[in-house]
Coordinates of C-alpha atoms and ligand atoms in Angstrom, one line a residue:
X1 CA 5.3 33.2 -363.5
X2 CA 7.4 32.6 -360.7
X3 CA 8.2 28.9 -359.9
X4 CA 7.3 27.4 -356.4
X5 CA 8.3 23.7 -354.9
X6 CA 5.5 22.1 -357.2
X7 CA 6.5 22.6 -360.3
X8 CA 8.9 20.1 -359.3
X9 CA 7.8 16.5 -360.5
X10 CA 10.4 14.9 -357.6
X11 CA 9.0 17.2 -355.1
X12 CA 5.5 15.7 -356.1
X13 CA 6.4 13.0 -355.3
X14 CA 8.2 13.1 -352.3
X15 CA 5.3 14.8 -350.9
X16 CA 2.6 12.5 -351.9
X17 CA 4.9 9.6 -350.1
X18 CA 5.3 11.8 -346.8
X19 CA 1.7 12.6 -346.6
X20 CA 0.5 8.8 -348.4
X21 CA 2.1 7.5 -345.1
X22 CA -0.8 8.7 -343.2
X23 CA -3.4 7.1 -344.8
X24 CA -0.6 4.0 -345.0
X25 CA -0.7 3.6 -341.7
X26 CA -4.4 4.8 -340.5
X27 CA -5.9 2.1 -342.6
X28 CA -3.5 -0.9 -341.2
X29 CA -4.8 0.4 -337.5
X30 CA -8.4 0.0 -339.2
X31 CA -8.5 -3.2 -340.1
X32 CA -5.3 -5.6 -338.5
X33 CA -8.1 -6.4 -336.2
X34 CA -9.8 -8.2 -338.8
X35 CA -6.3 -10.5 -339.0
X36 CA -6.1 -11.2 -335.6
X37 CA -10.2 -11.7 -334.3
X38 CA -9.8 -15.2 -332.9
X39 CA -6.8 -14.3 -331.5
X40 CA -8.2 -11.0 -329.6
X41 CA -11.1 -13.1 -328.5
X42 CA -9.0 -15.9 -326.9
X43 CA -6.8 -13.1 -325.0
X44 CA -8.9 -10.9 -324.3
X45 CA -12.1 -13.2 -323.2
X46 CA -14.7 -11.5 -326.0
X47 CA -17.5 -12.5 -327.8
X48 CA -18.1 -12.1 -331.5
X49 CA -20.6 -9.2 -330.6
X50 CA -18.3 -7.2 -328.4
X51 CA -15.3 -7.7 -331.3
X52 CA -18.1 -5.9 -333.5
X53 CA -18.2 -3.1 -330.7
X54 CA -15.2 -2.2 -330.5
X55 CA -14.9 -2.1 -334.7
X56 CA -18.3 -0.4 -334.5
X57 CA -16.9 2.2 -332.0
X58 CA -14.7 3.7 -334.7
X59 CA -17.5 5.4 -336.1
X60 CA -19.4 6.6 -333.0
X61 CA -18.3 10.3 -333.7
X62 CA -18.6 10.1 -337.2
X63 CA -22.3 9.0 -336.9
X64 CA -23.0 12.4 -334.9
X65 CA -21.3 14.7 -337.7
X66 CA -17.6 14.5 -336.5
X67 CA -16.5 14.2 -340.3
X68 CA -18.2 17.4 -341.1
X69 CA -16.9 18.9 -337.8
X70 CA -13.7 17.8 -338.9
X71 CA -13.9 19.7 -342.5
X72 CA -15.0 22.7 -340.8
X73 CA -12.6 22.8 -339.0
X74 CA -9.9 21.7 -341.7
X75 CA -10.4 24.9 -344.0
X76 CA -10.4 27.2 -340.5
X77 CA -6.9 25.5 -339.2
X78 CA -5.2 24.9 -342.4
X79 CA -3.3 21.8 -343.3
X80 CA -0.9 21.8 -341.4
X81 CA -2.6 22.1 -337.7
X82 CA -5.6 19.9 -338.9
X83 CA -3.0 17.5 -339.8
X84 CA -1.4 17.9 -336.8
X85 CA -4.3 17.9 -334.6
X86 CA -7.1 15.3 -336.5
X87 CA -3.4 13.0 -337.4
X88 CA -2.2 13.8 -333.4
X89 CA -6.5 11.9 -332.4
X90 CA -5.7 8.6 -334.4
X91 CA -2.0 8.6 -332.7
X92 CA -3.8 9.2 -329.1
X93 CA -6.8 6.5 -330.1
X94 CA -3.9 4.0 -331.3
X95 CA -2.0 4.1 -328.0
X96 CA -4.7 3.7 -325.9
X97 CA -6.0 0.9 -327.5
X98 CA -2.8 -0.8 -327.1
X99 CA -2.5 0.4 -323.6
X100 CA -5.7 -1.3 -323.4
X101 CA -5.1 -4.5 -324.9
X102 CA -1.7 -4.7 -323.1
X103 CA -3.8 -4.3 -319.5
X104 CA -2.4 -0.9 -318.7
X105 CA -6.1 0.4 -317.5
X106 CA -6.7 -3.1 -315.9
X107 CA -6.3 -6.7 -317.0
X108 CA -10.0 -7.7 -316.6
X109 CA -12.5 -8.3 -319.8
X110 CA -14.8 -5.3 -319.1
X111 CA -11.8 -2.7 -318.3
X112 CA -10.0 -3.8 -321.1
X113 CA -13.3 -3.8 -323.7
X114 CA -13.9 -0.5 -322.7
X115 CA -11.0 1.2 -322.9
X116 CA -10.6 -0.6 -326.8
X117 CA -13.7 1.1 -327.3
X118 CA -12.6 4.7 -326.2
X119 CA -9.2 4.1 -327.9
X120 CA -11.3 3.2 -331.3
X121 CA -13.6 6.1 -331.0
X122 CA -10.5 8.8 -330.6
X123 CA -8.9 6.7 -333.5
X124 CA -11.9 7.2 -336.0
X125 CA -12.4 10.4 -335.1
X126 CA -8.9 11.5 -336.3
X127 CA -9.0 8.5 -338.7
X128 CA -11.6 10.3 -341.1
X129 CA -10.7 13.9 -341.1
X130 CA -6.8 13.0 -341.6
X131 CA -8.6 11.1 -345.1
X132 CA -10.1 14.6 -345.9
X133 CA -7.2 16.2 -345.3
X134 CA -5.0 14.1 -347.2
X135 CA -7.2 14.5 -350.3
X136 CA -7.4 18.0 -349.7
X137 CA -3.3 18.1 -349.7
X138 CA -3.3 16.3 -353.3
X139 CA -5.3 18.7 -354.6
X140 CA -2.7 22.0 -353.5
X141 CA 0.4 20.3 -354.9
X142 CA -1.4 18.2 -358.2
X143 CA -4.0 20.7 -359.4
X144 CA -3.1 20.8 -362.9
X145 CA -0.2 17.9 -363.3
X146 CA -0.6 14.2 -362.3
X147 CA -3.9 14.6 -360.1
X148 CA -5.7 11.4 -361.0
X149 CA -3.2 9.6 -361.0
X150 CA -1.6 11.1 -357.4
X151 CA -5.3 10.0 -356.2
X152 CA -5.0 6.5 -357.4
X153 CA -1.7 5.9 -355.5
X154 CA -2.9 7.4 -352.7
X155 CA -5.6 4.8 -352.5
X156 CA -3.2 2.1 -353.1
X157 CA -0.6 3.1 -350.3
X158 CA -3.9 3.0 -348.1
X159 CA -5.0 -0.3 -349.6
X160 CA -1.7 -1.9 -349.3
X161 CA -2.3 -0.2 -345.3
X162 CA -5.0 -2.9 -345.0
X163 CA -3.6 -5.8 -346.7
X164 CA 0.0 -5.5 -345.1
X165 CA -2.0 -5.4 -341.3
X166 CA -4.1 -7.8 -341.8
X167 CA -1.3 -10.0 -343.2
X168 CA 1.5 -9.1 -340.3
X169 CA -0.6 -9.2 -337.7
X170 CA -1.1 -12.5 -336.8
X171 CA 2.8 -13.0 -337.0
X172 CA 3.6 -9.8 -334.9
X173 CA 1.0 -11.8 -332.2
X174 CA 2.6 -15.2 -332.7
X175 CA 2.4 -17.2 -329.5
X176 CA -1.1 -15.6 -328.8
X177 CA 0.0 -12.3 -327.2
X178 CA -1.9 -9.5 -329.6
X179 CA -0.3 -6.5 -327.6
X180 CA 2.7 -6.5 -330.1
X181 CA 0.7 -6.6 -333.1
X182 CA -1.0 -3.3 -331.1
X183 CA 1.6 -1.5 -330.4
X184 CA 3.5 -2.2 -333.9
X185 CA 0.5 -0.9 -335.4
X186 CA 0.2 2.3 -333.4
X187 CA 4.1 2.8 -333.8
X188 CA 3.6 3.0 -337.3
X189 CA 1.0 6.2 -337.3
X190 CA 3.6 7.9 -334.6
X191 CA 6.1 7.3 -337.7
X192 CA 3.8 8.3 -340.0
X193 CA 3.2 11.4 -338.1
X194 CA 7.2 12.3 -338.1
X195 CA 6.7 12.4 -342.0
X196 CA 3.9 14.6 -342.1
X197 CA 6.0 16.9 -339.8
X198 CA 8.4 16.8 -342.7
X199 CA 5.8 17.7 -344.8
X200 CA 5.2 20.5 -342.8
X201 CA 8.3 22.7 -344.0
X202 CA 7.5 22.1 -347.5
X203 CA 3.9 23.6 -346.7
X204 CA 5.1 26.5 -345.1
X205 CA 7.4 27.3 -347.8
X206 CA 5.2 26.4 -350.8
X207 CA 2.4 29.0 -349.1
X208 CA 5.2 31.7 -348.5
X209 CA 6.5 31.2 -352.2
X210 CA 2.5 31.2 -353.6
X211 CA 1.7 34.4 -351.3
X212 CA 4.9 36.1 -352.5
X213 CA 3.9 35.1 -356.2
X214 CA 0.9 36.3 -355.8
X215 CA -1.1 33.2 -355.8
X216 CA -4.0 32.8 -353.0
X217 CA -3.0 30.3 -350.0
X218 CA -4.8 27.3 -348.7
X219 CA -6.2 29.9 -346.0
X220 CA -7.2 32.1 -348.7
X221 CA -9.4 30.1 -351.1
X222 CA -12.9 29.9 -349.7
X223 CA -14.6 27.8 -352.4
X224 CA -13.6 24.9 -350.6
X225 CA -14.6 25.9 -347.6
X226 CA -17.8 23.7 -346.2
X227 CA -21.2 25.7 -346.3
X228 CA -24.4 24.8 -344.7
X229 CA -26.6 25.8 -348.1
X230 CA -24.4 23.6 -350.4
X231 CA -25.0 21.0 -347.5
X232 CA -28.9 21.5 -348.1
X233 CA -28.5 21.5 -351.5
X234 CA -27.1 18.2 -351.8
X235 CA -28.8 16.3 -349.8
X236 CA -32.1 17.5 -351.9
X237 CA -30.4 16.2 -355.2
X238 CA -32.2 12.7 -356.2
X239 CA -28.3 11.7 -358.0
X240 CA -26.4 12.8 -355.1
X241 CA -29.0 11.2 -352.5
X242 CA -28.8 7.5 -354.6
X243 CA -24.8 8.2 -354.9
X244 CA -24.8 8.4 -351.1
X245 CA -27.1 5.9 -350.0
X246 CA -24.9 3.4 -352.0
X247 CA -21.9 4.4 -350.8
X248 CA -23.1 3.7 -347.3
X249 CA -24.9 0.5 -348.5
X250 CA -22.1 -0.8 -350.6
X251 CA -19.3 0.0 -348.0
X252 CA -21.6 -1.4 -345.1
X253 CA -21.3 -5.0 -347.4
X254 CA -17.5 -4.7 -348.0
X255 CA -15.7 -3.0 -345.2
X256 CA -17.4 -4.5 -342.2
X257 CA -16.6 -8.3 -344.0
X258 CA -13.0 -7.4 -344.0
X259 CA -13.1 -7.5 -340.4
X260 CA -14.5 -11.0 -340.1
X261 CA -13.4 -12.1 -343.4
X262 CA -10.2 -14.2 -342.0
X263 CA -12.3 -15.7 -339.2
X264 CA -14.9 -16.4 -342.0
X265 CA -12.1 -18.3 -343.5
X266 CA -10.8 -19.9 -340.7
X267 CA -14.0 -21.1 -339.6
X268 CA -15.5 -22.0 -343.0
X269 CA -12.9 -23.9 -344.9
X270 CA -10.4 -24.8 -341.7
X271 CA -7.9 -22.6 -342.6
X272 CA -4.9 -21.7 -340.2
X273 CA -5.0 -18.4 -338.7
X274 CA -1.3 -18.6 -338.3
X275 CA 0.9 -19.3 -340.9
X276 CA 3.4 -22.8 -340.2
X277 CA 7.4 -22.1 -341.2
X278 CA 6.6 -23.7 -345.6
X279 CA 4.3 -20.2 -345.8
X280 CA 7.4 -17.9 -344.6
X281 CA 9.6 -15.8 -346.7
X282 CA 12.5 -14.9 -344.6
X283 CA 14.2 -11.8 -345.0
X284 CA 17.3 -11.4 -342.7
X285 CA 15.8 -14.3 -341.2
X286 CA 12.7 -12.0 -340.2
X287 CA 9.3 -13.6 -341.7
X288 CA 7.6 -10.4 -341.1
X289 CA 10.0 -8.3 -343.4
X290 CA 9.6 -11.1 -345.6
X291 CA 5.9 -10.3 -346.1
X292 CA 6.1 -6.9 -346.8
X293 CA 8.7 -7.2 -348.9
X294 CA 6.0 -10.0 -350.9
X295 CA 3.3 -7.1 -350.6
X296 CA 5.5 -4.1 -351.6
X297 CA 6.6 -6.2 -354.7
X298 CA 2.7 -7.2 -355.3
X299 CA 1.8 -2.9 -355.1
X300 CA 5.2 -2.6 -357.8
X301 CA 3.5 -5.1 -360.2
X302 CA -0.3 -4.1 -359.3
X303 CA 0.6 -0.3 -360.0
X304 CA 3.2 -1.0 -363.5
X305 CA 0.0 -3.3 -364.8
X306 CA -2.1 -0.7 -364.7
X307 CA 0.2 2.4 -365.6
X308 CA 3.1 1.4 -367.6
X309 CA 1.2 0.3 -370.7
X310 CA -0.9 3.7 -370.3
X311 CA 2.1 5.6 -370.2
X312 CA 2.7 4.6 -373.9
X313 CA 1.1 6.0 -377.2
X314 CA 1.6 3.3 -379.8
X315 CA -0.1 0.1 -379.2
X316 CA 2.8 -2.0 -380.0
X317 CA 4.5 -0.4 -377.1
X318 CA 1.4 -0.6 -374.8
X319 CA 1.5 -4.7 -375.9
X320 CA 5.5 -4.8 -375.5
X321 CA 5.3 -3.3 -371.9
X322 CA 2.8 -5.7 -370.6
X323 CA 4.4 -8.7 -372.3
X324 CA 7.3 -7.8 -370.2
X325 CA 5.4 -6.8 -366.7
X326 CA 3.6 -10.2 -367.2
X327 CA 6.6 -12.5 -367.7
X328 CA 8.6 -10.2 -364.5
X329 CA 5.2 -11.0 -362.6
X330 CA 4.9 -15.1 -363.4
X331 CA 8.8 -15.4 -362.4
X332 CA 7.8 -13.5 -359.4
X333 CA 4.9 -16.4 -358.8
X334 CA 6.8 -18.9 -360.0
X335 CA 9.7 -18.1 -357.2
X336 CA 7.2 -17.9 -354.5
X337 CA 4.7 -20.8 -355.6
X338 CA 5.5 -22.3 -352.6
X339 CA 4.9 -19.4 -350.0
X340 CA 1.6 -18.5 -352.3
X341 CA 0.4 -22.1 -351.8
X342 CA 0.6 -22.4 -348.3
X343 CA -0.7 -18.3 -348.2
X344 CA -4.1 -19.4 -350.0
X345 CA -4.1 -21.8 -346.5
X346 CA -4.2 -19.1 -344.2
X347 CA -7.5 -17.4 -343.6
X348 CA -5.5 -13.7 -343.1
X349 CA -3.2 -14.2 -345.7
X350 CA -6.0 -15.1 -348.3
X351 CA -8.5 -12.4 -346.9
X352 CA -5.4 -9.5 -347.4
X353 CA -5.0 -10.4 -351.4
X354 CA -8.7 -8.5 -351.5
X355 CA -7.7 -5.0 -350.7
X356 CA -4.1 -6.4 -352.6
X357 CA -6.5 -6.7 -355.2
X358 CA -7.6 -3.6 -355.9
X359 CA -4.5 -1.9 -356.2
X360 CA -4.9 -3.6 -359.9
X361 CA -8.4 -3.5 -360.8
X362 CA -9.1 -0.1 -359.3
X363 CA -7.2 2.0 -362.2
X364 CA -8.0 -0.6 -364.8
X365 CA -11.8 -0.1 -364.1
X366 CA -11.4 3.7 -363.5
X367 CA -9.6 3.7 -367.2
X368 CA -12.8 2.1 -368.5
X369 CA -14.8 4.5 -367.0
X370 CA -12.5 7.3 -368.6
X371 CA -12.9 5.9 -371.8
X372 CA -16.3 4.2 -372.2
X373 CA -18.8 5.7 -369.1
X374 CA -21.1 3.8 -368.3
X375 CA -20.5 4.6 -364.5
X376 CA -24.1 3.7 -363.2
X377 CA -24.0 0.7 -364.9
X378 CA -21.0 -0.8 -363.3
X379 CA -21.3 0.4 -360.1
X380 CA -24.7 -2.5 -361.2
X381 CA -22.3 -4.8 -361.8
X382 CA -20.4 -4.5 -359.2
X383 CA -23.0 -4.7 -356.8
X384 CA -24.9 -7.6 -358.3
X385 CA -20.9 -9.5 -358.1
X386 CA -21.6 -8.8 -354.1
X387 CA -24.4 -10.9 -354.3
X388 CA -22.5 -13.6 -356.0
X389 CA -19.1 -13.8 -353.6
X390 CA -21.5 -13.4 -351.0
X391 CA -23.9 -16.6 -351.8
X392 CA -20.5 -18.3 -352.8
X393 CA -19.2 -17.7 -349.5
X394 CA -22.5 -18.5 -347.5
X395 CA -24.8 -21.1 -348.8
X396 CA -22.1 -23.2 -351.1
X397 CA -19.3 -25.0 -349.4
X398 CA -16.8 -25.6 -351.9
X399 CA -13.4 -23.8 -351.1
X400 CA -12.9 -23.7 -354.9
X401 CA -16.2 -21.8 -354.8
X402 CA -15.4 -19.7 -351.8
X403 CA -12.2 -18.8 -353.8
X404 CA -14.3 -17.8 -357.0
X405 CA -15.9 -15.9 -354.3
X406 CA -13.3 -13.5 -352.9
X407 CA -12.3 -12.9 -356.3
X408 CA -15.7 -11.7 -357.4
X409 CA -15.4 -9.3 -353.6
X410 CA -12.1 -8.0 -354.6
X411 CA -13.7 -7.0 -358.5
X412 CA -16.3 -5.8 -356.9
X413 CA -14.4 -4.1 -354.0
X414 CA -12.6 -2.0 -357.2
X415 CA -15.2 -1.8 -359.9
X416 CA -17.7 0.1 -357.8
X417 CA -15.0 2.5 -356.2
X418 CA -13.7 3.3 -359.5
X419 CA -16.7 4.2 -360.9
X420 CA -18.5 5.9 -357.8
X421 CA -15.3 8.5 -356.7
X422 CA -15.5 10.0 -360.3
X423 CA -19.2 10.1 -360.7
X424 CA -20.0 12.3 -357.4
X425 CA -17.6 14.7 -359.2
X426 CA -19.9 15.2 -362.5
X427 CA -22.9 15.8 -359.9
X428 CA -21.6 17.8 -357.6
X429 CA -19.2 21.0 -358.7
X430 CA -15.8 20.7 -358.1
X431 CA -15.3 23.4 -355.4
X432 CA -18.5 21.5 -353.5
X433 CA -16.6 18.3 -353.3
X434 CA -15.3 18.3 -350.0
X435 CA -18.7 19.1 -348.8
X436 CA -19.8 16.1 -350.8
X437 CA -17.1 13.7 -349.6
X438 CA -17.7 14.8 -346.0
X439 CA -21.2 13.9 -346.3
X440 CA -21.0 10.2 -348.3
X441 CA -18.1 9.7 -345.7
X442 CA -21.0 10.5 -342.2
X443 CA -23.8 8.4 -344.2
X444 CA -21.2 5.7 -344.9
X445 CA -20.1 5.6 -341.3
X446 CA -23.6 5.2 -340.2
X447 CA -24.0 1.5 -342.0
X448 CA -20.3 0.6 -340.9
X449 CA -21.5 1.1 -337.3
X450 CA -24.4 -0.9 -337.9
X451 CA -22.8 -3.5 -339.7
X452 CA -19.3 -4.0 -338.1
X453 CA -21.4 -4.8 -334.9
X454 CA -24.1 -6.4 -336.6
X455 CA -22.0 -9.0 -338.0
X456 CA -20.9 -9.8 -334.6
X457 CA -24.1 -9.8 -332.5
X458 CA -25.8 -12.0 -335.3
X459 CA -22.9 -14.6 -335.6
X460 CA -23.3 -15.0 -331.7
X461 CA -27.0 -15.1 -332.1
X462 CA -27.1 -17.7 -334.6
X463 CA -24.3 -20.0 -333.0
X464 CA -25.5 -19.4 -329.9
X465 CA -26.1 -23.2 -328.7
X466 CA -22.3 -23.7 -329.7
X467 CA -20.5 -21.0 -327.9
X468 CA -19.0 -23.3 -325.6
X469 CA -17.9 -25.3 -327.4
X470 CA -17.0 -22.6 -330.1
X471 CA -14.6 -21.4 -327.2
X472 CA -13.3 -25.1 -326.2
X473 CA -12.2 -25.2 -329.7
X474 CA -14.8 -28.3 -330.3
X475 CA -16.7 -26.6 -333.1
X476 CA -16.4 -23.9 -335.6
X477 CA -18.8 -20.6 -335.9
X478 CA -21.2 -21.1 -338.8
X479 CA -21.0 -17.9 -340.6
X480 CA -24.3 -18.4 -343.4
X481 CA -26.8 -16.0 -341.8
X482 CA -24.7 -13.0 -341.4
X483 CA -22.9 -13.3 -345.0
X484 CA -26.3 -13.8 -346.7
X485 CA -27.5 -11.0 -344.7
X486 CA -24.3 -8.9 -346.7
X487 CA -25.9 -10.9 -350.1
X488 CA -28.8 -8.9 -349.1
X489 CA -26.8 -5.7 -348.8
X490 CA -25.3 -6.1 -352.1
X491 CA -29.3 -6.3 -353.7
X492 CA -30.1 -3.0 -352.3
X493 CA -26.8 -2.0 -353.8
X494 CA -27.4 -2.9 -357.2
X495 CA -31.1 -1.3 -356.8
X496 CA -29.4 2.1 -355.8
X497 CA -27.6 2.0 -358.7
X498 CA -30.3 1.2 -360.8
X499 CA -32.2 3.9 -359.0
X500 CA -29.0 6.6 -359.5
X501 CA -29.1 5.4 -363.9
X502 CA -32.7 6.6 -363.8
X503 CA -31.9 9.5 -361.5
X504 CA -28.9 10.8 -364.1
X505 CA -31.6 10.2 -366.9
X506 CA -34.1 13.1 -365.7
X507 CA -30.9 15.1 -364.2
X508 CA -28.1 15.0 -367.6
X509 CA -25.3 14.7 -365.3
X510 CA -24.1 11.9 -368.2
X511 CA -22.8 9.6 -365.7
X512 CA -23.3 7.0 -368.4
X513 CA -21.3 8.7 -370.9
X514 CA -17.2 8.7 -371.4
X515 CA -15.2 11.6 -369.5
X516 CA -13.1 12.2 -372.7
X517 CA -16.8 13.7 -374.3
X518 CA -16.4 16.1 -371.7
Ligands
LIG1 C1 -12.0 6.3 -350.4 C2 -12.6 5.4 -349.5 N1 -12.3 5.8 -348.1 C3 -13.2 5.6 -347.2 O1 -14.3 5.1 -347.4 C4 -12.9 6.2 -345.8 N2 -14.1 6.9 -345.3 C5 -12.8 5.0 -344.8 C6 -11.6 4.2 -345.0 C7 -11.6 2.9 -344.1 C8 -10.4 2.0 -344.4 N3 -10.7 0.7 -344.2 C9 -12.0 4.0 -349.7 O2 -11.1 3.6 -349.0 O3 -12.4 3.3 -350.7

């Protein structure tokens, strides 16, 4: 058969970094908030509860169906004009949030709250579909070589996203003035969009060469395509109803925490919020290139950890590889001890080594699941490790604790991902999975827009004979009530996935068994 532009590994991968960049830069605009929240309340004269609005907002649409919409739309536009359009929304949302912050639609508390709000809403509208359609992307240039794999790194670029903004921004709004740490942030999806419009001319030609070879387009294949009875029929499947009820409860615990999760910090333990000249790592004298270039080593090791030794048949050179990963990684730790030390200071610093995290644990989890199953019963495990980090971080006040606590977050922010992603895929046929992913993705959004507000309005409620002197800087918010209200979350989790075990057990769909039996 003829050969088109994917049968080229380098190609692969070229695209997978043009169209990675997307979700790279999508999911630092979702959560640098979370870096820079006592910072955005100061300048912009907000409460806790009206932060949680405007990270609420993100998911208005969603709530109402836009991520279906979205799909729909996606398999009638193609790619490339989805891409365009859904990619174009988050771009639009992006600049008017900084627009907002900067006081372009008025300098006044109200004006400027609103218009974050609008700006968040367009943002999560195009936020979610450009996921889809990334995923969807994957799938037309990996079907058959690297897929997995493609997926995993694709997660990571979005993970690192999240880290790297929640990181930067404090030091992009040093001084106190969070427009720059806006407008860097919405920059960065107008870059990311320039790539995809690279990407572009490799799409067109890849569907010219598959249409003259004979093979169907993108246009073309309609099993994909979103139908209203495979809509009906999942939603009456016990599996796939636990599956997505614990996606929504499990992200509603995690997501919405890494949004107050530096403030928690901050206020907890009395850590700094921005980092003092012993915690820098200059790079032609820039601290901020510094940091990423810290974070894009930390993705190098995080990814080589959990591929290299795969990548090897003998054992002895699975062993060999790590040995030598390990001792690159400890000279790496050792050089910076000093930076790391002062890092595990700073409330956004610690808070981004969660999602840094789970660039490592994700595929080592996911090769468990591979290999031994037991998919329902981890995604137990890692909800009942919730309820741990979150009674660490709440009722104990020992940092050490708090520490054993974001570690048990960031197992749990991996574990249950690893296993969950897979699993819906062994319920729900593959050409129904888009449908599937649409759908976890609304019911998710609907506890993240409880919860990302929730946490807000409660921690003004329960501090609310200390706001004044919360805002003279007298006193610290006492976070207990709204993380214990997360421990709670990560019960119902567990429950769920107790619920799903029992589900598969009537149903066969073997989530509990290894993928290799299949
Ligand atoms: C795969 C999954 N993605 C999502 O849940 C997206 N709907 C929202 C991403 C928000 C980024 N903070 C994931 O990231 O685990």
């Amino acid at each position: 058969m003829q050969k088109t532009l994917r049968d080229s590994a380098a190609l692969r991968w070229l695209v997978l970094i043009l169209i990675s960049s997307l979700l790279f830069s999508t999911y630092w605009f979702y959560d640098f908030y979370g870096g820079i929240k006592g910072l955005m309340e100061r300048g912009m004269g907000i409460s806790s509860e009206e932060y949680g609005r405007i990270m609420s907002s993100t998911t208005y649409a969603n709530v109402v169906g836009m991520i279906i919409l979205g799909g729909i739309i996606l398999d009638r536009w193609g790619i490339r004009l989805a891409g365009l359009v859904f990619g174009g929304l988050s771009f639009l949302g992006a600049i008017i949030s900084a627009a907002a912050v900067a006081g372009w639609f008025g300098d006044d508390k109200s004006t400027m709250l609103i218009w974050s709000i609008v700006g968040r809403i367009i943002f999560g509208i195009g936020m979610e579909v450009v996921c889809v359609m990334v995923t969807r992307t994957i799938v037309k240039w990996f079907m058959g070589y690297e897929m997995a794999l493609a997926m995993a790194l694709n997660i990571g670029f979005g993970r690192l996203g999240t880290a790297m903004g929640m990181a930067v921004a404090p030091d992009l709004a040093a001084g106190g003035f969070i427009s720059p740490a806006f407008s860097f942030a919405a920059i960065l999806i107008g870059i990311s969009l320039v790539f995809f419009i690279i990407y572009i001319f490799f799409d067109i030609k890849i569907d010219k060469q598959r249409a003259e070879s004979g093979i169907v387009t993108e246009e073309e294949v309609d099993e994909e395509k979103f139908r209203f009875a495979d809509f009906k029929k999942l939603i009456t499947n016990r599996s796939f109803i636990y599956i997505a009820l614990l996606c929504m409860v499990f992200y509603s615990a995690v997501f919405p925490l890494l949004a107050y999760a530096p403030d928690l910090l901050v206020n907890k333990y009395g850590f700094s919020y921005e980092m003092g000249s012993d915690g820098e790592f200059l790079i032609f004298g820039s601290a901020i290139l510094g940091t990423a270039f810290i974070f894009v080593l930390l993705l190098i090791f995080g990814l080589s950890f959990s591929m290299v030794p795969r990548a090897f048949k003998s054992n002895t050179h699975k062993l060999l590889s790590f040995l030598v990963i390990s001792t690159l990684f400890l000279g790496y730790v050792y050089v910076l001890r000093d930076v790391f030390s002062e890092w595990l200071l700073n409330g956004p610093k610690t808070a981004s080594l969660i999602p840094m995290g789970t660039i490592l644990f994700t595929p080592i989890f996911g090769s468990i699941v591979d290999k031994k199953g037991k998919a329902a019963t981890l995604m137990m495990i890692g909800s009942a490790l919730l309820v741990f980090a979150y009674l660490s971080l709440s009722v104990f006040n020992h940092v050490y604790l708090g520490y054993l606590g974001l570690i048990s977050l960031g197992i749990a922010f991996s574990l249950v991902p690893a296993a969950m992603w897979p699993a819906v895929a062994r319920i729900v046929a593959e050409n129904r999975l888009g449908t599937a992913y649409g759908t976890m993705f609304t019911f998710q959004n609907w506890g993240l827009a409880a919860f990302f507000w929730g946490i807000g309005a409660l921690l003004d409620f329960v501090n609310r004979y200390r706001l004044a002197d919360i805002e003279a800087g007298l006193t610290n918010y006492d976070y207990t009530i709204p993380v214990l209200m997360l421990a709670l979350l990560g019960v119902i989790s567990a429950w769920l996935a107790y619920k799903l075990k029992q589900a598969d057990k009537l149903q066969g769909y073997g989530l509990e068994n290894p993928h290799t039996s299949n």
